[in-house]
Coordinates of N, CA and C and ligand atoms in Angstrom, one line a residue:
M1 N 160.3 58.6 195.8 CA 159.9 57.5 195.0 C 160.0 57.8 193.5
A2 N 160.7 57.0 192.8 CA 161.1 57.3 191.4 C 159.8 57.4 190.5
D3 N 158.7 56.7 190.8 CA 157.5 56.7 189.9 C 156.5 57.8 190.4
T4 N 156.8 58.6 191.3 CA 155.9 59.6 191.8 C 156.3 61.0 191.4
N5 N 155.3 61.8 190.9 CA 155.5 63.2 190.5 C 156.8 63.3 189.6
R6 N 156.8 62.4 188.6 CA 158.0 62.3 187.8 C 158.1 63.3 186.6
Y7 N 156.9 63.6 186.0 CA 156.9 64.5 184.9 C 157.8 63.9 183.8
G8 N 157.5 62.7 183.3 CA 158.2 62.0 182.3 C 157.9 62.7 180.9
P9 N 158.4 62.0 179.8 CA 158.3 62.6 178.5 C 156.9 63.0 178.0
L10 N 155.9 62.1 178.2 CA 154.5 62.4 177.8 C 153.9 63.5 178.7
A11 N 154.1 63.3 180.0 CA 153.7 64.3 181.0 C 154.2 65.7 180.7
A12 N 155.5 65.8 180.4 CA 156.1 67.0 180.1 C 155.5 67.7 178.8
R13 N 155.3 66.8 177.8 CA 154.7 67.3 176.5 C 153.3 67.8 176.8
V14 N 152.5 67.1 177.6 CA 151.1 67.5 177.8 C 151.2 68.8 178.6
Y15 N 152.1 68.9 179.6 CA 152.2 70.1 180.4 C 152.5 71.3 179.4
H16 N 153.4 71.1 178.5 CA 153.9 72.2 177.6 C 152.7 72.6 176.6
L17 N 151.8 71.6 176.2 CA 150.7 72.0 175.4 C 149.6 72.6 176.1
D18 N 149.4 72.2 177.3 CA 148.3 72.6 178.2 C 148.6 74.0 178.9
K19 N 149.8 74.1 179.3 CA 150.3 75.3 180.0 C 151.5 75.8 179.3
P20 N 151.4 76.4 178.1 CA 152.5 76.9 177.4 C 153.2 78.1 178.1
I21 N 154.3 78.5 177.6 CA 155.0 79.7 178.1 C 154.1 80.9 178.2
G22 N 153.9 81.5 179.3 CA 153.1 82.7 179.4 C 151.7 82.5 179.8
R23 N 151.2 81.2 179.7 CA 149.8 80.9 180.1 C 149.6 81.3 181.6
S24 N 148.8 82.3 181.8 CA 148.7 82.8 183.2 C 147.3 82.5 183.8
F25 N 147.4 82.2 185.1 CA 146.1 82.1 185.9 C 146.0 83.3 186.8
G26 N 146.6 84.4 186.4 CA 146.7 85.5 187.2 C 148.0 85.5 188.0
D27 N 148.8 84.4 188.0 CA 150.0 84.3 188.7 C 151.1 85.0 188.1
I28 N 151.3 85.0 186.8 CA 152.5 85.6 186.1 C 152.5 87.1 186.4
E29 N 151.3 87.7 186.2 CA 151.3 89.2 186.5 C 151.6 89.5 187.9
Y30 N 151.0 88.6 188.8 CA 151.2 88.8 190.3 C 152.6 88.7 190.6
Y31 N 153.3 87.6 190.2 CA 154.7 87.4 190.6 C 155.5 88.5 189.9
A32 N 155.2 88.9 188.7 CA 156.0 90.0 188.0 C 155.8 91.3 188.9
E33 N 154.7 91.6 189.3 CA 154.5 92.8 190.1 C 155.2 92.7 191.5
R34 N 155.2 91.5 192.1 CA 155.8 91.4 193.4 C 157.4 91.5 193.3
L35 N 157.8 91.1 192.1 CA 159.3 91.0 191.9 C 159.8 92.3 191.2
A36 N 158.9 93.1 190.7 CA 159.4 94.3 190.0 C 160.4 95.1 190.9
E37 N 161.4 95.5 190.3 CA 162.5 96.1 191.0 C 163.3 95.3 191.9
C38 N 163.0 93.9 191.9 CA 163.8 93.0 192.7 C 165.2 93.0 192.1
P39 N 166.3 93.2 192.9 CA 167.6 93.3 192.3 C 168.1 91.9 191.9
G40 N 167.4 90.9 192.2 CA 167.8 89.5 191.8 C 169.0 89.1 192.6
P41 N 169.5 87.9 192.5 CA 168.9 86.9 191.7 C 167.7 86.3 192.3
V42 N 166.8 85.7 191.5 CA 165.6 85.0 191.9 C 165.7 83.5 191.5
L43 N 165.3 82.7 192.4 CA 165.3 81.2 192.1 C 163.9 80.7 192.0
E44 N 163.6 79.9 190.9 CA 162.3 79.2 190.8 C 162.6 77.7 190.9
P45 N 162.4 77.1 192.1 CA 162.5 75.6 192.1 C 161.2 75.1 191.5
A46 N 161.3 73.9 190.8 CA 160.2 73.3 190.1 C 159.8 74.2 188.9
V47 N 160.8 74.7 188.2 CA 160.6 75.7 187.2 C 159.8 75.1 186.0
G48 N 159.8 73.8 185.8 CA 159.1 73.2 184.8 C 159.5 73.6 183.4
N49 N 158.5 73.9 182.5 CA 158.8 74.3 181.1 C 159.2 75.8 181.0
G50 N 159.1 76.5 182.1 CA 159.5 78.0 182.0 C 158.3 78.8 181.8
R51 N 157.0 78.2 182.0 CA 155.8 79.0 181.8 C 155.9 80.4 182.5
V52 N 156.4 80.4 183.7 CA 156.5 81.6 184.5 C 157.9 82.3 184.4
L53 N 158.9 81.4 184.4 CA 160.3 81.9 184.4 C 160.5 82.9 183.1
I54 N 160.0 82.3 181.9 CA 160.3 83.1 180.7 C 159.7 84.5 180.6
P55 N 158.4 84.6 181.0 CA 157.8 86.0 181.0 C 158.6 86.9 182.1
L56 N 159.2 86.3 183.1 CA 159.9 87.1 184.1 C 161.3 87.5 183.5
L57 N 161.9 86.6 182.8 CA 163.2 86.9 182.1 C 162.8 88.1 181.1
E58 N 161.7 87.9 180.4 CA 161.4 88.9 179.3 C 161.1 90.3 179.9
R59 N 160.8 90.4 181.2 CA 160.6 91.6 182.0 C 161.9 92.1 182.5
G60 N 163.0 91.4 182.2 CA 164.3 91.9 182.6 C 164.8 91.4 184.0
L61 N 164.0 90.4 184.6 CA 164.4 89.9 185.9 C 165.5 88.9 185.7
D62 N 166.3 88.8 186.8 CA 167.4 87.8 186.8 C 166.9 86.6 187.5
V63 N 166.4 85.6 186.7 CA 165.8 84.4 187.3 C 166.5 83.2 186.8
R64 N 166.6 82.2 187.7 CA 167.1 80.9 187.3 C 166.2 79.8 187.8
G65 N 166.4 78.6 187.4 CA 165.5 77.6 187.8 C 166.1 76.2 188.0
V66 N 165.5 75.4 188.8 CA 165.9 74.0 189.0 C 164.6 73.1 188.9
D67 N 164.8 71.9 188.5 CA 163.7 71.0 188.4 C 164.2 69.6 188.4
T68 N 163.4 68.6 188.8 CA 163.9 67.2 188.8 C 163.7 66.5 187.5
S69 N 162.8 67.1 186.6 CA 162.4 66.4 185.4 C 163.3 66.9 184.2
A70 N 164.1 66.0 183.6 CA 164.9 66.3 182.5 C 164.1 66.8 181.3
E71 N 162.9 66.2 181.2 CA 162.0 66.5 180.0 C 161.4 67.9 180.2
M72 N 161.1 68.3 181.4 CA 160.5 69.6 181.6 C 161.6 70.6 181.4
L73 N 162.8 70.4 181.9 CA 163.9 71.3 181.7 C 164.2 71.4 180.1
A74 N 164.1 70.4 179.4 CA 164.4 70.4 178.0 C 163.4 71.3 177.3
H75 N 162.1 71.3 177.6 CA 161.2 72.2 177.1 C 161.6 73.7 177.5
C76 N 162.0 73.8 178.7 CA 162.4 75.2 179.2 C 163.6 75.7 178.4
R77 N 164.6 74.9 178.2 CA 165.8 75.3 177.5 C 165.5 75.7 176.1
E78 N 164.6 74.8 175.5 CA 164.3 75.1 174.1 C 163.5 76.3 174.0
A79 N 162.6 76.6 174.9 CA 161.8 77.8 174.8 C 162.6 79.1 175.0
C80 N 163.6 78.9 175.9 CA 164.5 80.0 176.2 C 165.3 80.3 174.8
A81 N 165.9 79.3 174.2 CA 166.7 79.4 173.1 C 165.9 80.0 171.9
T82 N 164.7 79.6 171.7 CA 163.9 80.2 170.6 C 163.6 81.6 170.8
R83 N 163.7 82.1 172.0 CA 163.4 83.5 172.3 C 164.7 84.3 172.5
G84 N 165.8 83.6 172.3 CA 167.1 84.3 172.5 C 167.4 84.7 173.9
L85 N 166.8 83.9 174.9 CA 167.0 84.2 176.3 C 168.0 83.2 176.9
S86 N 168.6 83.5 177.9 CA 169.4 82.4 178.6 C 169.2 82.6 180.1
A87 N 169.1 81.4 180.8 CA 169.0 81.4 182.2 C 169.6 80.2 182.7
P88 N 170.4 80.2 183.9 CA 170.9 79.0 184.4 C 169.8 78.0 184.8
L89 N 169.8 76.8 184.3 CA 168.8 75.8 184.6 C 169.5 74.5 185.1
E90 N 169.1 74.0 186.2 CA 169.9 72.8 186.8 C 168.9 71.8 187.0
R91 N 169.3 70.5 186.9 CA 168.5 69.3 187.3 C 168.7 69.1 188.8
Q92 N 167.9 69.7 189.6 CA 168.0 69.6 191.0 C 166.6 69.7 191.6
G93 N 166.5 69.1 192.8 CA 165.1 69.1 193.5 C 165.1 70.1 194.6
F94 N 163.9 70.2 195.2 CA 163.6 71.0 196.3 C 164.6 70.7 197.5
E95 N 164.9 69.4 197.6 CA 165.7 68.9 198.7 C 167.1 68.8 198.5
D96 N 167.6 69.1 197.3 CA 169.1 69.0 197.1 C 169.6 70.1 196.2
F97 N 168.9 71.2 195.9 CA 169.4 72.2 195.1 C 170.6 72.9 195.9
S98 N 171.5 73.4 195.2 CA 172.6 74.0 195.8 C 173.0 75.3 194.9
S99 N 173.5 76.3 195.5 CA 173.9 77.5 194.8 C 174.9 78.3 195.6
A100 N 175.8 78.8 194.9 CA 176.8 79.7 195.7 C 176.1 81.1 195.9
L101 N 175.0 81.3 195.2 CA 174.4 82.7 195.3 C 173.5 82.7 196.6
A102 N 173.3 83.9 197.1 CA 172.2 84.2 198.1 C 171.1 84.9 197.3
F103 N 169.9 84.3 197.3 CA 168.8 84.9 196.5 C 168.1 86.0 197.1
A104 N 167.6 87.0 196.3 CA 166.8 88.0 196.8 C 165.4 87.5 196.9
A105 N 165.0 86.5 196.1 CA 163.7 85.9 196.2 C 163.7 84.5 195.7
I106 N 162.9 83.6 196.3 CA 162.6 82.3 195.8 C 161.1 82.2 195.6
I107 N 160.7 81.8 194.4 CA 159.3 81.7 194.1 C 158.9 80.3 193.7
V108 N 157.7 79.9 194.1 CA 157.2 78.5 193.8 C 155.8 78.7 193.5
P109 N 155.5 79.0 192.2 CA 154.1 79.2 191.8 C 153.5 77.8 191.5
A110 N 152.2 77.8 191.1 CA 151.4 76.6 190.7 C 151.2 75.5 191.7
G111 N 151.4 75.9 193.0 CA 151.2 74.8 194.0 C 152.2 73.7 194.0
S112 N 153.3 73.9 193.4 CA 154.3 72.9 193.2 C 154.9 72.4 194.6
F113 N 154.9 73.3 195.6 CA 155.4 72.9 196.9 C 154.6 71.7 197.4
Q114 N 153.4 71.6 197.0 CA 152.5 70.5 197.5 C 153.0 69.2 197.0
L115 N 153.9 69.2 196.0 CA 154.5 67.9 195.6 C 155.3 67.1 196.6
I116 N 155.7 68.0 197.6 CA 156.4 67.4 198.8 C 155.3 66.9 199.8
T117 N 155.1 65.6 199.9 CA 153.9 65.1 200.6 C 154.2 64.8 202.1
D118 N 155.5 64.7 202.4 CA 155.9 64.5 203.8 C 156.1 65.8 204.5
P119 N 155.2 66.1 205.6 CA 155.3 67.4 206.2 C 156.7 67.7 206.8
G120 N 157.4 66.7 207.3 CA 158.7 66.8 207.9 C 159.7 67.3 206.8
R121 N 159.6 66.6 205.7 CA 160.5 67.0 204.5 C 160.2 68.4 204.0
A122 N 158.9 68.7 204.0 CA 158.5 70.0 203.5 C 159.0 71.1 204.5
R123 N 159.0 70.8 205.8 CA 159.5 71.8 206.7 C 161.0 72.0 206.6
A124 N 161.7 70.9 206.3 CA 163.2 70.9 206.0 C 163.4 71.8 204.8
V125 N 162.6 71.6 203.7 CA 162.7 72.5 202.5 C 162.5 73.9 202.8
L126 N 161.5 74.2 203.7 CA 161.4 75.7 204.0 C 162.6 76.2 204.6
R127 N 163.2 75.4 205.5 CA 164.4 75.9 206.2 C 165.6 76.1 205.2
R128 N 165.6 75.2 204.2 CA 166.5 75.2 203.1 C 166.4 76.5 202.3
F129 N 165.1 76.8 202.0 CA 164.8 78.0 201.2 C 165.3 79.2 202.0
R130 N 165.0 79.3 203.3 CA 165.4 80.4 204.2 C 167.0 80.6 204.1
A131 N 167.7 79.4 204.2 CA 169.1 79.5 204.2 C 169.7 80.0 202.9
A132 N 168.9 79.8 201.8 CA 169.4 80.2 200.5 C 169.1 81.7 200.2
L133 N 168.3 82.3 201.1 CA 168.0 83.7 200.8 C 168.9 84.7 201.5
R134 N 169.1 85.9 200.8 CA 170.0 86.9 201.5 C 169.1 87.5 202.6
P135 N 169.8 88.2 203.5 CA 169.0 88.9 204.6 C 167.9 89.8 203.9
G136 N 166.7 89.7 204.4 CA 165.6 90.5 203.8 C 165.0 89.9 202.6
G137 N 165.5 88.8 202.1 CA 165.0 88.1 201.0 C 163.6 87.5 201.2
R138 N 162.9 87.2 200.1 CA 161.5 86.8 200.2 C 161.3 85.5 199.6
L139 N 160.4 84.7 200.2 CA 159.8 83.4 199.6 C 158.4 83.8 199.3
I140 N 158.1 83.5 198.0 CA 156.7 83.7 197.5 C 156.2 82.4 197.0
L141 N 155.1 81.9 197.4 CA 154.8 80.5 197.2 C 153.2 80.3 197.2
D142 N 152.7 79.6 196.2 CA 151.3 79.3 196.1 C 150.9 78.0 196.6
L143 N 149.8 77.9 197.3 CA 149.2 76.7 197.8 C 147.7 76.7 197.4
E144 N 147.2 75.5 197.0 CA 145.8 75.4 196.8 C 145.1 75.2 198.1
P145 N 143.9 75.6 198.2 CA 143.2 75.5 199.6 C 143.0 74.1 200.0
L146 N 142.9 73.9 201.3 CA 142.7 72.6 201.9 C 141.4 71.9 201.4
S147 N 140.5 72.8 200.9 CA 139.2 72.2 200.4 C 139.4 71.4 199.2
A148 N 140.5 71.7 198.5 CA 140.8 70.9 197.2 C 141.1 69.4 197.5
L149 N 141.5 69.2 198.8 CA 141.8 67.8 199.2 C 140.7 66.8 198.7
T150 N 139.5 67.3 198.8 CA 138.3 66.3 198.6 C 137.7 66.6 197.2
A151 N 138.3 67.5 196.4 CA 137.7 67.8 195.1 C 137.8 66.6 194.2
P152 N 136.8 66.3 193.3 CA 136.9 65.1 192.5 C 138.1 65.2 191.5
P153 N 138.6 64.0 191.1 CA 139.7 64.1 190.1 C 139.3 64.7 188.8
G154 N 140.2 65.2 188.0 CA 139.9 65.8 186.7 C 139.3 64.9 185.7
A155 N 138.4 65.5 184.9 CA 137.9 64.7 183.7 C 138.9 64.3 182.7
A156 N 138.7 63.3 181.9 CA 139.6 62.9 180.8 C 139.8 64.1 179.9
R157 N 141.0 64.2 179.4 CA 141.3 65.4 178.5 C 142.2 64.9 177.3
H158 N 142.1 65.7 176.3 CA 143.0 65.4 175.1 C 143.5 66.7 174.4
W159 N 144.7 66.5 173.8 CA 145.3 67.6 173.1 C 145.7 67.1 171.7
R160 N 145.5 67.9 170.7 CA 146.1 67.6 169.4 C 147.4 68.3 169.1
D161 N 148.4 67.6 168.6 CA 149.6 68.2 168.3 C 150.1 67.7 166.9
G162 N 149.8 68.5 165.9 CA 150.0 68.0 164.5 C 149.1 66.8 164.3
D163 N 149.6 65.7 163.7 CA 148.8 64.5 163.5 C 148.8 63.6 164.7
E164 N 149.2 64.1 165.8 CA 149.2 63.2 167.0 C 148.2 63.6 168.0
L165 N 147.7 62.7 168.8 CA 146.7 63.0 169.8 C 147.3 62.5 171.2
L166 N 147.3 63.4 172.2 CA 147.7 63.1 173.5 C 146.5 63.0 174.5
T167 N 146.4 62.0 175.2 CA 145.3 61.9 176.2 C 145.8 61.7 177.6
L168 N 144.9 62.2 178.5 CA 145.3 62.1 179.9 C 144.0 61.7 180.7
T169 N 144.1 60.6 181.5 CA 143.0 60.2 182.3 C 143.6 60.1 183.8
E170 N 142.7 60.5 184.7 CA 143.2 60.5 186.1 C 142.3 59.6 186.9
Q171 N 142.9 58.7 187.7 CA 142.1 57.9 188.7 C 142.7 58.2 190.0
R172 N 141.8 58.6 191.0 CA 142.2 58.8 192.3 C 142.4 57.5 193.0
V173 N 143.6 57.3 193.6 CA 143.9 56.1 194.3 C 143.6 56.3 195.8
E174 N 143.9 57.4 196.3 CA 143.8 57.6 197.8 C 143.6 59.1 198.1
T175 N 142.7 59.3 199.0 CA 142.5 60.7 199.7 C 142.7 60.4 201.1
D176 N 143.7 61.0 201.7 CA 144.0 60.7 203.1 C 143.7 61.9 204.0
P177 N 142.7 62.0 204.7 CA 142.4 63.2 205.4 C 143.2 63.5 206.6
V178 N 143.9 62.4 207.0 CA 144.8 62.6 208.2 C 146.1 63.2 207.8
R179 N 146.7 62.6 206.7 CA 148.0 63.1 206.2 C 147.8 64.3 205.3
Q180 N 146.5 64.6 205.0 CA 146.1 65.7 204.1 C 146.8 65.6 202.7
T181 N 146.7 64.3 202.2 CA 147.3 64.0 200.9 C 146.3 63.3 200.0
T182 N 146.6 63.5 198.7 CA 145.9 62.7 197.6 C 147.0 62.1 196.8
C183 N 146.5 60.9 196.2 CA 147.4 60.2 195.3 C 146.5 59.8 194.1
S184 N 147.0 60.1 192.9 CA 146.2 59.7 191.7 C 147.1 59.0 190.7
Q185 N 146.5 58.1 189.9 CA 147.3 57.6 188.7 C 147.0 58.5 187.6
L186 N 148.0 59.1 187.0 CA 147.9 59.9 185.8 C 148.4 59.0 184.6
R187 N 147.4 58.7 183.7 CA 147.8 57.8 182.6 C 147.8 58.7 181.3
Y188 N 149.0 58.8 180.8 CA 149.2 59.6 179.5 C 149.3 58.6 178.4
E189 N 148.7 59.0 177.2 CA 148.8 58.1 176.0 C 149.0 59.0 174.8
L190 N 149.8 58.4 173.9 CA 150.1 59.1 172.6 C 149.6 58.3 171.5
W191 N 148.7 58.8 170.7 CA 148.0 58.2 169.6 C 148.4 58.8 168.3
R192 N 148.6 57.9 167.2 CA 148.9 58.4 166.0 C 148.1 57.5 164.9
E193 N 147.3 58.2 164.1 CA 146.4 57.5 163.2 C 145.6 56.4 163.9
G194 N 145.0 56.8 165.0 CA 144.2 55.8 165.7 C 144.9 54.7 166.5
M195 N 146.3 54.7 166.4 CA 147.0 53.6 167.0 C 147.7 54.2 168.3
L196 N 147.7 53.4 169.3 CA 148.4 53.8 170.5 C 149.9 53.6 170.3
V197 N 150.7 54.6 170.4 CA 152.2 54.4 170.2 C 153.0 54.6 171.4
A198 N 152.5 55.2 172.5 CA 153.2 55.3 173.7 C 152.3 55.5 174.9
T199 N 152.6 55.1 176.0 CA 151.9 55.3 177.2 C 152.8 55.5 178.4
E200 N 152.3 56.2 179.4 CA 153.2 56.5 180.5 C 152.3 56.7 181.7
I201 N 152.7 56.2 182.9 CA 151.9 56.3 184.1 C 152.7 57.1 185.1
D202 N 152.0 58.0 185.8 CA 152.7 58.8 186.8 C 151.8 58.7 188.1
L203 N 152.4 58.4 189.2 CA 151.7 58.4 190.4 C 151.8 59.9 190.8
F204 N 150.7 60.6 191.0 CA 150.8 62.0 191.3 C 150.2 62.3 192.7
A205 N 151.2 62.7 193.6 CA 150.8 62.8 195.0 C 151.0 64.3 195.4
L206 N 150.0 64.8 196.2 CA 150.0 66.2 196.6 C 149.7 66.2 198.1
R207 N 150.2 67.2 198.8 CA 149.8 67.5 200.2 C 149.0 68.8 200.2
F208 N 148.0 68.9 201.0 CA 147.3 70.1 201.2 C 147.5 70.7 202.6
W209 N 147.7 72.0 202.7 CA 148.0 72.6 204.0 C 146.9 73.6 204.4
G210 N 146.7 73.6 205.7 CA 145.8 74.7 206.2 C 146.5 76.0 206.2
I211 N 145.8 77.0 206.2 CA 146.5 78.4 206.1 C 147.3 78.6 207.4
L212 N 146.7 78.4 208.5 CA 147.4 78.7 209.8 C 148.6 77.7 209.9
E213 N 148.4 76.4 209.5 CA 149.4 75.4 209.6 C 150.6 75.8 208.8
F214 N 150.4 76.4 207.6 CA 151.5 76.8 206.7 C 152.2 78.0 207.3
E215 N 151.4 78.9 207.8 CA 152.0 80.2 208.3 C 152.9 79.8 209.5
L216 N 152.4 78.9 210.3 CA 153.3 78.4 211.5 C 154.5 77.7 211.0
A217 N 154.4 76.9 209.9 CA 155.6 76.2 209.3 C 156.6 77.3 208.9
L218 N 156.1 78.3 208.2 CA 157.0 79.4 207.8 C 157.8 80.0 208.9
R219 N 157.0 80.3 210.0 CA 157.6 81.0 211.1 C 158.6 80.0 211.8
E220 N 158.2 78.7 211.9 CA 159.2 77.8 212.5 C 160.5 77.7 211.7
A221 N 160.4 77.9 210.4 CA 161.5 77.9 209.5 C 162.3 79.2 209.6
G222 N 161.9 80.1 210.4 CA 162.6 81.4 210.6 C 162.1 82.6 209.8
F223 N 161.0 82.4 209.1 CA 160.4 83.5 208.3 C 159.7 84.4 209.2
E224 N 159.5 85.7 208.8 CA 158.7 86.6 209.5 C 157.8 87.4 208.5
A225 N 157.0 88.3 209.0 CA 156.2 89.1 208.0 C 155.5 88.3 207.0
V226 N 154.7 87.4 207.4 CA 154.0 86.5 206.4 C 152.7 87.3 206.0
E227 N 152.6 87.4 204.7 CA 151.4 88.0 204.1 C 150.8 86.9 203.2
I228 N 149.4 87.0 203.1 CA 148.7 86.0 202.3 C 147.8 86.7 201.3
A229 N 148.0 86.4 200.0 CA 147.1 87.0 199.0 C 146.2 85.9 198.5
V230 N 145.0 86.3 198.2 CA 143.9 85.4 197.8 C 143.6 85.5 196.3
D231 N 143.8 84.4 195.6 CA 143.5 84.5 194.1 C 144.2 85.7 193.5
Y232 N 145.4 85.9 193.9 CA 146.4 86.9 193.4 C 145.9 88.3 193.7
R233 N 145.1 88.5 194.8 CA 144.7 89.8 195.2 C 145.3 90.0 196.6
R234 N 146.1 91.0 196.8 CA 146.7 91.3 198.1 C 145.6 92.0 199.0
G235 N 145.5 91.6 200.3 CA 144.6 92.3 201.2 C 143.2 91.8 201.2
A236 N 143.0 90.7 200.3 CA 141.7 90.1 200.3 C 141.6 89.1 201.5
A237 N 140.4 88.9 202.0 CA 140.3 88.0 203.1 C 140.1 86.5 202.5
P238 N 140.8 85.5 203.1 CA 140.6 84.2 202.7 C 139.1 83.8 202.8
S239 N 138.6 83.1 201.7 CA 137.2 82.7 201.8 C 137.1 81.2 201.3
A240 N 136.0 80.6 201.6 CA 135.8 79.2 201.2 C 135.8 79.1 199.7
Q241 N 135.6 80.2 198.9 CA 135.5 80.1 197.5 C 136.9 80.2 196.9
A242 N 137.9 80.6 197.7 CA 139.2 80.9 197.1 C 139.9 79.7 196.4
G243 N 140.5 79.9 195.3 CA 141.1 78.9 194.5 C 142.6 78.8 194.8
M244 N 143.3 79.8 195.3 CA 144.7 79.8 195.5 C 145.1 80.8 196.6
F245 N 146.0 80.4 197.4 CA 146.6 81.3 198.4 C 148.1 81.5 198.1
T246 N 148.5 82.8 198.1 CA 149.9 83.0 197.8 C 150.5 83.6 199.1
F247 N 151.5 82.8 199.6 CA 152.2 83.3 200.9 C 153.4 84.0 200.5
E248 N 153.7 85.2 201.1 CA 154.9 85.9 200.9 C 155.5 86.1 202.3
A249 N 156.8 85.6 202.5 CA 157.4 85.7 203.8 C 158.8 86.2 203.6
R250 N 159.3 87.0 204.6 CA 160.6 87.5 204.6 C 161.5 86.9 205.6
Ligands
SAM301 C1 153.1 72.1 188.1 S1 154.7 72.0 187.4 C2 155.1 73.7 187.6 C3 156.0 74.3 186.6 C4 156.1 75.8 186.7 N1 156.7 76.2 187.9 C5 154.9 76.5 186.4 O1 154.5 77.3 187.3 O2 154.2 76.3 185.4 C6 155.6 71.1 188.7 C7 157.0 70.9 188.4 O3 157.6 70.4 189.6 C8 158.7 69.5 189.2 N2 159.0 68.7 190.4 C9 158.4 67.6 190.8 N3 159.0 67.1 192.0 C10 160.0 68.0 192.2 C11 161.0 68.1 193.3 N4 161.1 67.2 194.3 N5 161.9 69.1 193.2 C12 161.9 70.0 192.3 N6 160.9 70.0 191.2 C13 160.0 69.0 191.3 C14 158.1 68.8 188.1 O4 159.1 68.2 187.3 C15 157.4 69.9 187.4 O5 158.2 70.5 186.3

C-alpha cells in the first residue's frame, strides 16, 4: 500500500532529527560487536538515514543498504558525504532487493522487519534473506516483544529545527490481536512563525511476533543455530520486561 509505512519527506526529517546518525539504544554497539571481524559484505535492508550503517562504516565494516524511502536514502547519502564515507545505497525493498553479492551478514535493527505485516510475505522475505547469504552467513534482526502490541500510542511530540517546528501526533486506528498487528495514523506537521506550512499523513502498520513463532519461521526458512539476545545482552533470559529481542541465525 503506497500510503503505508512510507517515510515521506516530513517523516524522514523527523526521523533524522529524533534518531540522528549514531543515536544508539544499545543496538549500535551490539551490532558492531557481533559484526567485528566480519569479512563483509553486510547488507542492511531498511537502512533509513544511516543511523546504524554509518557508525558501522566508521568502524571499517563493509556495509551497504537498501530502503524504499527516497527521502530516508537522501539523508543517508548526505550524512555519508559529509563524513567522507561511501556505501552502495539502493532504493529497494525487503521483497525486491537484488544483489550479485552473497552477504556474510544481513542486519535489520530497530524492529524494521515488523513493517512487513503479512506473515506469509514476511516468511518469504526470510527465505529471500537466506538465499542472499553466503554459506555460514548470519541474519541478525531485532523485534519488539509481543506485549508491545497493546501498548498505548506515543504522546504528541515536537522538534525545533532552526526557526521551524515539526510536530508528530499518533492516533491508533486498529489493534488486531488475531493478526498481531497495529495500525496508526502518524500526522506530521511543519510550522514556521506559527503558520502551518506542510502536513503529511502516514499509515503506520506493524506486526508483532511471538518468540517461538519467529524462531520457527527462521527454521522454516532454512536457518539454524538461532540465538536470542534480550535488550542487547547475550545469554539473558527473555522476560516480560524486555524491550527488544535480537535474533541471530545462521
Ligand atoms: C525505523 S526506520 C529504521 C532505519 C534504520 N535501520 C535504523 O535502525 O535507524 C525503518 C525504515 O524502513 C524503511 N522501509 C519501510 N518499508 C520498507 C520495505 N518494505 N522495504 C525496505 N525498507 C522499508 C523506511 O523507509 C525506513 O527508512
